[in-house]
Coordinates of C-alpha atoms in Angstrom, one line a residue:
X545 CA -0.2 -0.5 0.1
X546 CA 1.5 3.3 -1.3
X547 CA 2.0 5.7 1.2
X548 CA 0.4 9.5 0.8
X549 CA 1.5 11.9 -1.0
X550 CA 2.3 14.8 2.0
X551 CA 2.3 16.5 -0.8
X552 CA -1.0 17.5 -2.0
X553 CA -3.4 19.5 -0.3
X554 CA -7.1 20.3 0.8
X555 CA -7.6 22.2 -2.0
X556 CA -5.7 20.8 -5.0
X557 CA -7.9 17.8 -4.6
X558 CA -10.8 19.9 -4.4
X559 CA -9.7 21.5 -7.7
X560 CA -9.2 18.5 -9.9
X561 CA -12.4 17.5 -8.9
X562 CA -14.5 20.6 -10.6
X563 CA -12.6 20.3 -13.8
X564 CA -12.9 16.8 -14.0
X565 CA -17.4 18.2 -13.4
X566 CA -16.3 20.7 -15.9
X567 CA -14.8 18.4 -18.7
X568 CA -18.3 16.0 -18.1
X569 CA -20.1 18.5 -18.2
X570 CA -18.8 20.4 -21.7
X571 CA -19.0 16.2 -23.4
X572 CA -22.5 16.3 -22.1
X573 CA -22.6 20.2 -23.5
X574 CA -21.4 18.6 -27.1
X575 CA -23.7 15.7 -27.5
X576 CA -26.4 18.0 -26.7
X577 CA -25.8 20.3 -29.0
X578 CA -24.9 17.6 -31.8
X579 CA -28.3 15.9 -31.8
X580 CA -30.1 19.3 -31.0
X581 CA -28.2 20.1 -34.4
X582 CA -29.1 16.9 -36.1
X583 CA -32.9 16.9 -35.5
X584 CA -33.3 20.0 -36.6
X585 CA -31.6 19.3 -39.5
X586 CA -34.3 16.3 -39.9
X587 CA -36.6 19.2 -39.7
X588 CA -35.8 20.7 -42.4
X589 CA -35.0 18.8 -44.3
X590 CA -38.8 17.2 -44.1
X591 CA -39.7 20.4 -44.3
X592 CA -37.4 20.6 -47.7
X593 CA -38.8 17.7 -49.6
X594 CA -43.0 18.3 -47.9
X595 CA -42.5 21.5 -49.8
X596 CA -40.5 20.4 -53.1
X597 CA -42.6 16.9 -53.5
X598 CA -46.1 19.5 -53.4
X599 CA -43.9 21.3 -55.9
X600 CA -44.1 18.4 -58.0
X601 CA -47.1 17.2 -57.9
X602 CA -46.3 14.1 -55.4
X603 CA -48.0 14.2 -52.4
X604 CA -50.4 11.9 -51.4
X605 CA -54.2 12.9 -52.2
X606 CA -53.2 15.3 -54.7
X607 CA -55.6 15.7 -56.8
X608 CA -55.1 17.1 -60.1
X609 CA -51.7 18.6 -61.5
X610 CA -51.9 22.1 -62.6
X611 CA -49.5 21.3 -65.6
X612 CA -50.5 20.7 -68.5
X613 CA -48.0 18.3 -70.5
X614 CA -47.8 15.1 -70.2
X615 CA -44.6 14.7 -68.1
X616 CA -47.5 16.2 -64.9
X617 CA -47.8 13.4 -62.6
X618 CA -50.8 11.9 -62.3
X619 CA -50.9 10.3 -58.8
X620 CA -54.7 8.2 -58.6
X621 CA -55.7 8.0 -61.8
X622 CA -55.8 9.3 -65.6
X623 CA -57.1 9.2 -69.0
X624 CA -56.2 9.6 -72.2
X625 CA -58.2 9.5 -75.7
X626 CA -57.9 11.4 -78.9
X627 CA -60.1 15.0 -77.7
X628 CA -59.7 16.3 -73.6
X629 CA -63.6 16.4 -73.9
X630 CA -63.4 12.3 -74.2
X631 CA -60.5 12.4 -72.0
X632 CA -62.7 14.1 -69.4
X633 CA -65.7 11.8 -69.3
X634 CA -63.4 8.9 -69.2
X635 CA -62.1 10.6 -66.1
X636 CA -65.8 11.0 -64.8
X637 CA -66.7 7.8 -66.1
X638 CA -63.3 6.7 -62.8
X639 CA -64.4 9.4 -60.4
X640 CA -68.8 8.5 -59.8
X641 CA -66.4 4.4 -58.7
X642 CA -66.2 2.8 -62.9
X643 CA -63.6 1.0 -63.8
X644 CA -60.5 1.5 -65.5
X645 CA -62.4 -0.6 -68.8
X646 CA -65.6 0.6 -67.7
X647 CA -63.6 4.5 -68.4
X648 CA -61.8 3.5 -71.6
X649 CA -65.6 2.4 -72.6
X650 CA -66.7 5.7 -71.9
X651 CA -63.9 7.4 -74.2
X652 CA -63.8 5.2 -76.7
X653 CA -68.0 6.7 -77.6
X654 CA -66.8 9.2 -76.9
X655 CA -64.3 9.4 -79.6
X656 CA -66.7 7.8 -82.3
X657 CA -68.7 10.9 -82.1
X658 CA -65.7 13.0 -82.2
X659 CA -63.2 11.4 -84.4
X660 CA -65.5 9.3 -86.5
X661 CA -63.1 8.5 -89.2
X662 CA -60.6 7.5 -87.5
X663 CA -63.3 4.2 -84.9
X664 CA -66.8 3.4 -84.1
X665 CA -69.3 0.5 -83.0
X666 CA -69.2 0.1 -86.7
X667 CA -65.3 -1.2 -86.5
X668 CA -63.8 -3.0 -84.1
X669 CA -60.9 -2.8 -81.2
X670 CA -58.5 -5.2 -79.0
X671 CA -58.3 -4.8 -75.4
X672 CA -55.7 -5.4 -73.2
X673 CA -56.7 -5.4 -69.8
X674 CA -54.5 -5.8 -66.0
X675 CA -56.8 -6.2 -63.4
X676 CA -55.7 -4.3 -59.7
X677 CA -54.2 -8.3 -58.8
X678 CA -51.4 -7.9 -61.9
X679 CA -54.1 -10.5 -64.2
X680 CA -53.7 -9.8 -67.5
X681 CA -56.6 -11.1 -69.5
X682 CA -56.6 -9.8 -73.7
X683 CA -60.3 -9.5 -75.7
X684 CA -59.8 -9.9 -79.1
X685 CA -62.9 -7.9 -80.8
X686 CA -61.5 -7.4 -84.0
X687 CA -64.5 -8.0 -87.6
X688 CA -64.5 -11.2 -88.7
X689 CA -64.9 -12.8 -92.3
X690 CA -68.8 -12.7 -93.4
X691 CA -70.4 -15.9 -94.2
X692 CA -71.0 -15.4 -97.6
X693 CA -66.9 -13.4 -98.9
X694 CA -66.2 -13.9 -102.1
X695 CA -63.8 -16.1 -102.6
X696 CA -62.0 -14.4 -105.3
X697 CA -61.7 -11.3 -103.1
X698 CA -58.1 -10.9 -102.7
X699 CA -57.3 -11.2 -106.2
X700 CA -58.8 -7.3 -106.2
X701 CA -56.5 -6.2 -103.9
X702 CA -54.8 -3.0 -104.6
X703 CA -51.7 -0.5 -104.7
X704 CA -54.3 2.1 -103.9
X705 CA -56.6 3.2 -101.3
X706 CA -60.1 4.3 -103.4
X707 CA -61.2 0.6 -104.1
X708 CA -61.5 -0.9 -101.2
X709 CA -64.4 1.2 -100.4
X710 CA -67.4 -0.2 -100.8
X711 CA -69.8 -3.0 -100.0
X712 CA -67.3 -6.6 -100.6
X713 CA -64.8 -5.3 -98.1
X714 CA -66.8 -4.7 -95.4
X715 CA -66.2 -6.9 -92.4
X716 CA -68.7 -8.8 -89.3
X717 CA -68.1 -5.2 -87.1
X718 CA -67.1 -7.0 -83.8
X719 CA -66.7 -3.4 -81.2
X720 CA -70.0 -4.0 -79.8
X721 CA -69.5 -7.0 -78.5
X722 CA -66.0 -6.9 -76.8
X723 CA -67.1 -3.5 -75.1
X724 CA -69.7 -5.8 -73.8
X725 CA -67.8 -8.7 -73.2
X726 CA -64.7 -6.8 -71.5
X727 CA -68.1 -4.6 -69.4
X728 CA -69.3 -8.0 -68.1
X729 CA -65.4 -8.9 -67.1
X730 CA -64.7 -6.0 -65.7
X731 CA -67.6 -3.5 -65.7
X732 CA -68.5 -1.1 -61.6
X733 CA -70.9 0.6 -63.4
X734 CA -73.5 0.3 -65.5
X735 CA -74.2 -0.6 -69.0
X736 CA -76.3 2.7 -70.0
X737 CA -74.1 4.7 -67.6
X738 CA -70.9 4.8 -69.6
X739 CA -72.7 5.9 -73.3
X740 CA -75.0 9.3 -71.0
X741 CA -71.7 11.5 -71.5
X742 CA -71.5 11.6 -75.1
X743 CA -75.2 10.3 -75.7
X744 CA -75.4 14.0 -74.6
X745 CA -72.7 15.6 -75.7
X746 CA -73.9 14.5 -79.5
X747 CA -77.4 15.9 -78.5
X748 CA -75.7 20.0 -77.1
X749 CA -73.1 19.5 -80.3
X750 CA -75.7 17.9 -83.5
X751 CA -78.5 21.0 -82.2
X752 CA -75.3 23.7 -82.0
X753 CA -74.1 22.6 -85.4
X754 CA -78.0 22.6 -86.9
X755 CA -78.5 25.5 -86.1
X756 CA -75.6 26.6 -86.9
X757 CA -76.3 25.7 -90.5
X758 CA -79.2 27.2 -91.1
X759 CA -78.7 30.5 -89.9
X760 CA -76.0 30.4 -92.4
X761 CA -77.8 28.8 -95.3
X762 CA -80.5 31.6 -94.1
X763 CA -78.4 34.9 -94.9
X764 CA -78.6 35.6 -98.0
X765 CA -81.8 35.9 -98.0
X766 CA -82.0 39.0 -95.4
X767 CA -82.5 41.9 -96.5
X768 CA -84.1 45.4 -94.8
X769 CA -87.7 44.9 -94.3
X770 CA -87.5 48.6 -95.0
X771 CA -86.4 47.3 -98.8
X772 CA -87.3 44.6 -99.0
X773 CA -91.8 43.9 -100.3
X774 CA -90.2 38.9 -98.9
X775 CA -92.9 39.2 -95.4
X776 CA -93.0 36.1 -94.9
X777 CA -95.4 35.0 -91.7
X778 CA -93.2 33.9 -88.6
X779 CA -95.8 30.4 -87.4
X780 CA -95.3 29.6 -91.6
X781 CA -91.7 30.2 -90.8
X782 CA -90.1 28.6 -88.4
X783 CA -91.6 25.2 -89.2
X784 CA -89.5 24.3 -92.0
X785 CA -85.8 25.5 -90.3
X786 CA -87.3 23.7 -87.1
X787 CA -83.8 21.3 -84.8
X788 CA -84.3 17.4 -85.2
X789 CA -82.3 15.6 -82.4
X790 CA -83.1 12.5 -84.2
X791 CA -81.2 13.4 -88.0
X792 CA -79.8 15.9 -89.9
X793 CA -80.2 16.8 -93.9
X794 CA -77.8 17.1 -97.3
X795 CA -76.0 19.8 -97.3
X796 CA -77.7 21.6 -99.7
X797 CA -81.2 21.4 -97.1
X798 CA -78.9 24.5 -95.8
X799 CA -78.4 25.9 -98.6
X800 CA -74.0 25.7 -98.2
X801 CA -72.3 22.6 -98.8
X802 CA -70.2 20.8 -96.8
X803 CA -67.2 19.1 -95.8
X804 CA -65.5 16.7 -94.2
X805 CA -61.9 14.2 -94.5
X806 CA -58.8 13.4 -91.9
X807 CA -58.8 9.5 -92.0
X808 CA -57.7 7.4 -88.9
X809 CA -57.4 4.6 -86.6
X810 CA -57.6 5.3 -83.0
X811 CA -55.8 4.4 -78.9
X812 CA -57.1 4.9 -75.5
X813 CA -55.5 4.4 -71.8
X814 CA -56.2 4.5 -68.9
X815 CA -55.0 3.8 -65.8
X816 CA -57.6 3.1 -63.0
X817 CA -56.1 4.6 -59.5
X818 CA -56.2 0.8 -57.5
X819 CA -53.3 0.4 -60.0
X820 CA -56.2 -1.9 -62.5
X821 CA -55.1 -0.1 -66.8
X822 CA -56.5 -0.3 -70.1
X823 CA -55.1 0.2 -73.1
X824 CA -57.2 -0.4 -76.2
X825 CA -57.1 0.8 -80.3
X826 CA -59.9 0.7 -82.1
X827 CA -60.4 1.6 -86.1
X828 CA -62.9 1.6 -89.7
X829 CA -59.3 1.4 -91.5
X830 CA -59.5 4.0 -94.3
X831 CA -61.6 7.9 -94.1
X832 CA -64.8 5.9 -93.1
X833 CA -64.1 3.7 -93.2
X834 CA -66.0 1.6 -97.0
X835 CA -68.2 4.7 -96.6
X836 CA -71.4 2.8 -96.3
X837 CA -73.3 4.4 -94.2
X838 CA -76.2 1.7 -92.9
X839 CA -79.1 2.5 -93.7
X840 CA -81.2 0.9 -91.0
X841 CA -78.6 2.6 -88.4
X842 CA -76.3 5.3 -90.3
X843 CA -73.6 3.7 -88.4
X844 CA -70.1 4.4 -90.6
X845 CA -68.6 0.6 -91.5
X846 CA -65.2 0.0 -91.8
X847 CA -63.6 -2.3 -94.9
X848 CA -60.8 -3.7 -92.5
X849 CA -61.7 -7.0 -94.9
X850 CA -58.7 -5.4 -97.4
X851 CA -56.4 -6.4 -93.8
X852 CA -55.7 -9.5 -95.9
X853 CA -54.1 -8.1 -99.2
X854 CA -50.6 -9.1 -99.4
X855 CA -51.0 -11.1 -96.7
X856 CA -53.1 -14.4 -97.3
X857 CA -54.9 -15.8 -100.9
X858 CA -57.7 -17.2 -99.0
X859 CA -60.0 -15.5 -96.1
X860 CA -62.5 -18.4 -94.3
X861 CA -66.3 -17.5 -92.6
X862 CA -65.2 -14.8 -89.2
X863 CA -61.4 -15.2 -90.1
X864 CA -60.0 -11.7 -88.8
X865 CA -58.3 -9.4 -90.7
X866 CA -53.8 -9.1 -89.7
X867 CA -53.7 -6.1 -87.1
X868 CA -50.6 -4.1 -86.5
X869 CA -52.8 -2.9 -83.3
X870 CA -50.4 -2.7 -80.4
X871 CA -52.4 -2.3 -77.2
X872 CA -49.8 -2.9 -73.6
X873 CA -49.9 -2.3 -70.8
X874 CA -46.1 -2.3 -69.1
X875 CA -46.0 -3.4 -65.3
X876 CA -42.6 -3.1 -62.8
X877 CA -42.4 -3.1 -58.7
X878 CA -42.7 0.9 -58.9
X879 CA -44.9 1.2 -61.9
X880 CA -47.5 1.2 -64.9
X881 CA -47.1 2.1 -68.1
X882 CA -49.7 2.1 -70.0
X883 CA -49.6 2.7 -74.1
X884 CA -51.0 2.6 -78.0
X885 CA -50.4 3.9 -80.7
X886 CA -52.4 4.3 -84.4
X887 CA -52.0 5.3 -88.0
X888 CA -51.6 1.7 -88.8
X889 CA -48.1 0.4 -90.7
X890 CA -46.8 3.5 -87.8
X891 CA -48.3 1.8 -85.0
X892 CA -45.6 -1.1 -84.3
X893 CA -42.7 1.6 -84.8
X894 CA -44.8 4.4 -83.1
X895 CA -45.2 2.7 -80.1
X896 CA -41.7 0.5 -80.0
X897 CA -39.9 4.0 -81.0
X898 CA -42.1 5.4 -77.3
X899 CA -40.8 2.9 -75.0
X900 CA -36.9 2.0 -76.3
X901 CA -36.3 6.1 -75.5
X902 CA -38.8 6.3 -72.8
X903 CA -37.0 2.6 -70.4
X904 CA -34.2 2.6 -72.3
X905 CA -32.5 6.3 -72.9
X906 CA -34.3 7.5 -70.8
X907 CA -36.6 10.0 -71.4
X908 CA -38.9 12.0 -70.3
X909 CA -42.7 10.1 -71.2
X910 CA -43.6 13.2 -73.8
X911 CA -40.4 13.3 -74.8
X912 CA -40.8 9.6 -76.3
X913 CA -42.9 10.0 -77.3
X914 CA -42.1 12.8 -79.2
X915 CA -39.2 12.0 -80.8
X916 CA -39.6 10.9 -84.5
X917 CA -39.9 7.9 -85.4
X918 CA -37.8 5.3 -88.4
X919 CA -39.8 3.3 -89.6
X920 CA -39.2 0.6 -92.7
X921 CA -41.8 0.7 -95.8
X922 CA -44.0 -1.5 -97.6
X923 CA -40.9 -1.5 -99.9
X924 CA -38.5 -2.2 -96.8
X925 CA -37.0 1.7 -97.4
X926 CA -35.8 2.9 -94.3
X927 CA -38.1 6.4 -93.4
X928 CA -37.8 8.7 -90.6
X929 CA -41.2 10.6 -89.6
X930 CA -41.1 14.5 -90.9
X931 CA -41.1 17.1 -88.8
X932 CA -45.4 17.5 -86.8
X933 CA -47.1 20.7 -86.8
X934 CA -50.5 20.1 -84.4
X935 CA -53.2 21.5 -86.1
X936 CA -55.8 22.7 -84.1
X937 CA -59.3 22.0 -87.3
X938 CA -58.6 21.2 -90.1
X939 CA -56.8 19.7 -92.5
X940 CA -56.4 19.5 -96.6
X941 CA -56.8 16.2 -96.9
X942 CA -55.0 16.0 -101.4
X943 CA -51.8 16.6 -99.0
X944 CA -51.7 15.6 -95.5
X945 CA -52.9 12.9 -93.6
X946 CA -54.1 13.7 -89.6
X947 CA -54.3 11.0 -87.6
X948 CA -55.8 10.1 -84.7
X949 CA -52.9 12.9 -82.2
X950 CA -54.1 15.7 -83.9
X951 CA -50.5 15.7 -85.9
X952 CA -50.0 16.0 -89.3
X953 CA -45.7 16.8 -91.7
X954 CA -44.7 20.1 -92.3
X955 CA -44.5 18.7 -95.1
X956 CA -45.7 15.9 -97.9
X957 CA -44.0 11.8 -98.1
X958 CA -44.4 9.6 -99.6
X959 CA -46.7 7.3 -97.1
X960 CA -48.7 10.2 -96.0
X961 CA -49.7 10.3 -98.8
X962 CA -53.4 9.7 -99.6
X963 CA -56.2 9.3 -102.2
X964 CA -59.1 12.1 -102.5
X965 CA -61.0 12.0 -105.9
X966 CA -63.2 9.7 -104.2
X967 CA -66.1 9.1 -106.5

């Protein structure tokens, strides 16, 4: 046992204890300051992340995106159709508790009215449906070869398009059958509810356009009553210009000719809040299909039997024509991509180009879709899609093509040429 150190005084022992306490206190303060700074950092980081999430639209529960571009994220559901009106109708169906299939059918019914030159219930449809569990079902309701088809029909195939605009090229329509099958399997809302938005849209614009037709035709009869002796009783005058909700008249009836243009195929993509998705492509083939209206229903009928041309020597009753349609649903652990296209032979390269640029090259979906498409035509020539210009209301058929995207080439190319000399 060591003897006590006589040189150490009581005051020295006390000062040593004080210094030790100070060191322990300083250490505790440093720890508290570090913890405090860490907590403050977490709070600031959370606030910044929250503000950024809210700014870019990822905040949970955000129901509407202010960005109108294709880059805009939608946290719940989305519908993309040919027109804003049809997309809105599909979205409203989802908001009412409808399924993705309900929304797709409603959007297609709208498209058949907004763009009757592209698609309609006189054509055919292919659904690719993924339910909320991830199971996928394909519903093929394309047109079929009729029973009394001419066995030599394909010998009439030629390189132009005008020869397909007649009754012999009409396939048995399958569009409504496809709607019915899809709705039976996946529908949530009553069948009639899917038609009502389009019926309402039809009635409004039909009456509005009829009023414009009559008004335009009557312009030549407007005279200053003080300088005209042609005065007619309103009671006798008005009935001739009453608007009917279920019919129109020949252009001459209104006193002015009208001209319709543009050609078709259409596509609708739907992604519902429950994770289910629908990608559906519809077509009546060429501009207004066969150019034949059903005498009993007024439905525009397709000319899809010419899809067999160059691909088969014979066709048989019930056979469906080949198709370029590519309605696609891509699923990964983090997201779902619903995509498709329109434009006949342009569909496969256009869809492939968009997917390649988005998934492989990391472009945004808008950039991927906007990227010009490289394609190989029927003559095996490699071509680049021409730069596109957006068209709002109309285009001239003599040198340009409008597809369901609402765009036309700025300069005509051989593979965009249309036949316009209708009989």
